[in-house]
PDB file of C-alpha atoms in Angstrom:
ATOM      1  CA  MET A   1     -33.127 -14.554  17.057  1.00  0.00           C
ATOM      2  CA  GLU A   2     -29.654 -15.104  15.678  1.00  0.00           C
ATOM      3  CA  THR A   3     -26.962 -16.559  17.841  1.00  0.00           C
ATOM      4  CA  PHE A   4     -23.228 -17.088  17.508  1.00  0.00           C
ATOM      5  CA  PHE A   5     -20.737 -19.008  19.623  1.00  0.00           C
ATOM      6  CA  VAL A   6     -17.902 -17.754  21.874  1.00  0.00           C
ATOM      7  CA  ALA A   7     -15.232 -19.822  23.435  1.00  0.00           C
ATOM      8  CA  CYS A   8     -14.793 -19.403  27.136  1.00  0.00           C
ATOM      9  CA  PRO A   9     -11.160 -19.361  28.716  1.00  0.00           C
ATOM     10  CA  SER A  10     -11.710 -23.274  29.307  1.00  0.00           C
ATOM     11  CA  GLY A  11     -12.557 -23.914  25.656  1.00  0.00           C
ATOM     12  CA  HIS A  12     -16.309 -24.401  26.082  1.00  0.00           C
ATOM     13  CA  GLN A  13     -18.431 -23.209  23.264  1.00  0.00           C
ATOM     14  CA  VAL A  14     -21.116 -20.739  24.651  1.00  0.00           C
ATOM     15  CA  PRO A  15     -24.025 -19.700  22.447  1.00  0.00           C
ATOM     16  CA  VAL A  16     -24.675 -15.871  22.491  1.00  0.00           C
ATOM     17  CA  SER A  17     -27.607 -13.927  21.153  1.00  0.00           C
ATOM     18  CA  ILE A  18     -26.692 -10.908  18.914  1.00  0.00           C
ATOM     19  CA  ASN A  19     -29.110  -8.855  21.156  1.00  0.00           C
ATOM     20  CA  HIS A  20     -26.976  -9.577  24.317  1.00  0.00           C
ATOM     21  CA  SER A  21     -23.503  -9.535  22.637  1.00  0.00           C
ATOM     22  CA  ASP A  22     -22.103  -6.613  24.460  1.00  0.00           C
ATOM     23  CA  ALA A  23     -22.774  -7.925  27.976  1.00  0.00           C
ATOM     24  CA  PRO A  24     -20.216  -9.863  29.852  1.00  0.00           C
ATOM     25  CA  LEU A  25     -21.212 -13.634  30.063  1.00  0.00           C
ATOM     26  CA  GLN A  26     -20.357 -16.505  32.409  1.00  0.00           C
ATOM     27  CA  CYS A  27     -19.884 -20.017  31.029  1.00  0.00           C
ATOM     28  CA  PRO A  28     -22.565 -22.258  32.359  1.00  0.00           C
ATOM     29  CA  GLN A  29     -20.412 -25.251  32.473  1.00  0.00           C
ATOM     30  CA  CYS A  30     -17.286 -23.712  34.286  1.00  0.00           C
ATOM     31  CA  ASP A  31     -18.474 -20.385  35.534  1.00  0.00           C
ATOM     32  CA  GLY A  32     -15.726 -18.761  33.633  1.00  0.00           C
ATOM     33  CA  MET A  33     -16.230 -15.046  32.606  1.00  0.00           C
ATOM     34  CA  LEU A  34     -15.883 -14.148  29.048  1.00  0.00           C
ATOM     35  CA  GLU A  35     -16.607 -11.250  26.701  1.00  0.00           C
ATOM     36  CA  SER A  36     -18.458 -12.084  23.667  1.00  0.00           C
ATOM     37  CA  GLY A  37     -18.264  -9.053  21.322  1.00  0.00           C
ATOM     38  CA  MET A  38     -19.838  -9.249  17.831  1.00  0.00           C
ATOM     39  CA  PRO A  39     -18.409 -11.994  15.626  1.00  0.00           C
ATOM     40  CA  ARG A  40     -15.736 -10.642  12.995  1.00  0.00           C
ATOM     41  CA  THR A  41     -16.530 -11.254   9.349  1.00  0.00           C
ATOM     42  CA  SER A  42     -13.721 -11.492   6.941  1.00  0.00           C
ATOM     43  CA  LEU A  43     -13.169  -8.854   4.444  1.00  0.00           C
ATOM     44  CA  SER A  44     -13.777  -9.865   0.808  1.00  0.00           C
ATOM     45  CA  ASP A  45     -11.732  -8.535  -2.106  1.00  0.00           C
ATOM     46  CA  THR A  46     -14.755  -6.531  -3.209  1.00  0.00           C
ATOM     47  CA  GLY A  47     -15.172  -4.961   0.324  1.00  0.00           C
ATOM     48  CA  ALA A  48     -11.390  -4.066   0.477  1.00  0.00           C
ATOM     49  CA  MET A  49     -11.749  -2.360  -3.063  1.00  0.00           C
ATOM     50  CA  ARG A  50     -14.831  -0.387  -1.882  1.00  0.00           C
ATOM     51  CA  ILE A  51     -12.756   0.911   1.154  1.00  0.00           C
ATOM     52  CA  LEU A  52      -9.967   1.890  -1.148  1.00  0.00           C
ATOM     53  CA  GLU A  53     -12.145   3.643  -3.546  1.00  0.00           C
ATOM     54  CA  ALA A  54     -13.828   5.533  -0.936  1.00  0.00           C
ATOM     55  CA  SER A  55     -10.720   7.234   0.329  1.00  0.00           C
ATOM     56  CA  GLU A  56      -9.751  10.426  -1.366  1.00  0.00           C
ATOM     57  CA  LEU A  57      -6.383  10.235  -3.001  1.00  0.00           C
ATOM     58  CA  ALA A  58      -4.419  13.315  -3.624  1.00  0.00           C
ATOM     59  CA  PRO A  59      -3.751  14.065  -7.291  1.00  0.00           C
ATOM     60  CA  PRO A  60      -0.266  13.235  -8.326  1.00  0.00           C
ATOM     61  CA  ALA A  61       2.267  16.015  -8.223  1.00  0.00           C
ATOM     62  CA  PRO A  62       2.781  17.673 -11.710  1.00  0.00           C
ATOM     63  CA  LYS A  63       5.864  16.471 -13.435  1.00  0.00           C
ATOM     64  CA  SER A  64       8.495  19.140 -13.552  1.00  0.00           C
ATOM     65  CA  ALA A  65       9.791  19.814 -17.067  1.00  0.00           C
ATOM     66  CA  THR A  66      13.143  18.331 -17.600  1.00  0.00           C
ATOM     67  CA  ALA A  67      15.816  20.504 -19.040  1.00  0.00           C
ATOM     68  CA  SER A  68      17.170  19.269 -22.483  1.00  0.00           C
ATOM     69  CA  ARG A  69      19.575  20.295 -24.937  1.00  0.00           C
ATOM     70  CA  PRO A  70      20.009  19.685 -28.658  1.00  0.00           C
ATOM     71  CA  CYS A  71      22.423  17.020 -29.651  1.00  0.00           C
ATOM     72  CA  PRO A  72      25.271  18.691 -31.475  1.00  0.00           C
ATOM     73  CA  ILE A  73      25.253  15.898 -34.422  1.00  0.00           C
ATOM     74  CA  CYS A  74      21.405  15.160 -35.045  1.00  0.00           C
ATOM     75  CA  ARG A  75      19.874  18.024 -33.164  1.00  0.00           C
ATOM     76  CA  THR A  76      17.434  15.613 -31.288  1.00  0.00           C
ATOM     77  CA  PRO A  77      16.588  16.832 -27.850  1.00  0.00           C
ATOM     78  CA  VAL A  78      18.551  15.189 -25.123  1.00  0.00           C
ATOM     79  CA  SER A  79      17.925  15.312 -21.423  1.00  0.00           C
ATOM     80  CA  GLU A  80      20.650  17.267 -19.315  1.00  0.00           C
ATOM     81  CA  ALA A  81      20.826  14.103 -17.247  1.00  0.00           C
ATOM     82  CA  SER A  82      21.774  11.900 -20.164  1.00  0.00           C
ATOM     83  CA  ALA A  83      25.448  11.338 -21.147  1.00  0.00           C
ATOM     84  CA  ALA A  84      24.741  10.206 -24.588  1.00  0.00           C
ATOM     85  CA  CYS A  85      22.131  10.851 -27.482  1.00  0.00           C
ATOM     86  CA  ALA A  86      19.545   8.013 -27.708  1.00  0.00           C
ATOM     87  CA  HIS A  87      19.160   8.794 -31.391  1.00  0.00           C
ATOM     88  CA  CYS A  88      22.742   8.769 -32.613  1.00  0.00           C
ATOM     89  CA  GLN A  89      24.557   7.613 -29.721  1.00  0.00           C
ATOM     90  CA  THR A  90      26.945  10.548 -29.603  1.00  0.00           C
ATOM     91  CA  TYR A  91      28.763  11.119 -26.205  1.00  0.00           C
ATOM     92  CA  LEU A  92      27.702  14.350 -24.764  1.00  0.00           C
ATOM     93  CA  ALA A  93      29.062  14.360 -21.130  1.00  0.00           C
ATOM     94  CA  SER A  94      32.260  15.901 -20.067  1.00  0.00           C
ATOM     95  CA  PRO A  95      35.302  13.563 -20.042  1.00  0.00           C
ATOM     96  CA  PRO A  96      35.996  11.761 -16.702  1.00  0.00           C
ATOM     97  CA  ASP A  97      38.575  13.287 -14.619  1.00  0.00           C
ATOM     98  CA  PHE A  98      41.132  10.469 -15.219  1.00  0.00           C
ATOM     99  CA  LEU A  99      40.930  11.414 -18.957  1.00  0.00           C
ATOM    100  CA  ARG A 100      41.578  15.156 -18.160  1.00  0.00           C
ATOM    101  CA  ASP A 101      44.647  14.136 -16.221  1.00  0.00           C
ATOM    102  CA  LEU A 102      46.225  12.305 -19.102  1.00  0.00           C
ATOM    103  CA  ALA A 103      45.942  15.371 -21.400  1.00  0.00           C
TER     104      ALA A 103
END
């Protein structure tokens, strides 16, 4: 019969049989009531990975196609969000407002 120990409110170690682990207990030394419950075991890294692998993950959302435009100098496709061509470093964005005010 396997046993484990539970501490009562006064700190006494009370042996508990696994078969009787759900019943409320009384400490034989101080008559304090205690609840034993099953002893908790620590979770190993392998156990954590098994739990994570068991959960169903949703597939990643498909990447939306980013709009691109050709560079006017080298014709390399450039993202609409880019301000310059990565290949030839040509500036593609519209000029800032303060430059428009100077013209």
